[in-house]
Amino acid sequence: MSAEAQLPTVQMEEGVLSVSGTIDAYTVIPLRAEGERLIKAASESLKSLVVDLAGLANTHSVALSMLLCWSRLAEKQGIFLSFREAPDRLISLAALSNLEDWLQSRP
């Protein structure tokens, strides 16, 4: 990972799961695990969560995979997961997998 790369974080505040930093093959596993922990904890009190992607510094395909995993987990937990502020690069990657509508149709 380059010195300029910002380690990714995920934080929960008032029903918003905020993701920031650079997600790549080296950083996705712990970030995914932390997001899953937060989603499970939120399922005790919330029926919906917003994932704010505005803080992403760089986007790789592993970020899309992580979001799909979070979405499946949220569904199992009875939570509706929506996304906002997806970077253009992530939307382009989603389009390559025919997932653009999935990512953008979630307000």
Phi, psi and omega in degrees: 000137183286160181296331182283340184293135179264125179301138183283152175224157172224131182225149179250131174208120176051049177077012178240126176262105184264126180249132178216163179098196182254121178257123177217185183299337182273335186249351187290325186297307179294327179293317178300314181298318180293318176299318179296320177299316181293321179296316179298318179295322181291334183296343178287337185226348185239151175252350177211151178223146173251132175259113180268117184256010184299333184273003179293127180275328182204149185231131174241168182298335179295334177294320178296318178299317179298317180296322176296319178297315178299319181297316179297317179296314180302317179300316178297329181273359181079026181247134173273123181255128176234162184237147174220153176061036176294129179296152180305321181299318179292321177296319177296318177296321178296321180297325179298334181254016183058034179247007182301314180298320178301314182290318185272342182276001178257100188309000000 
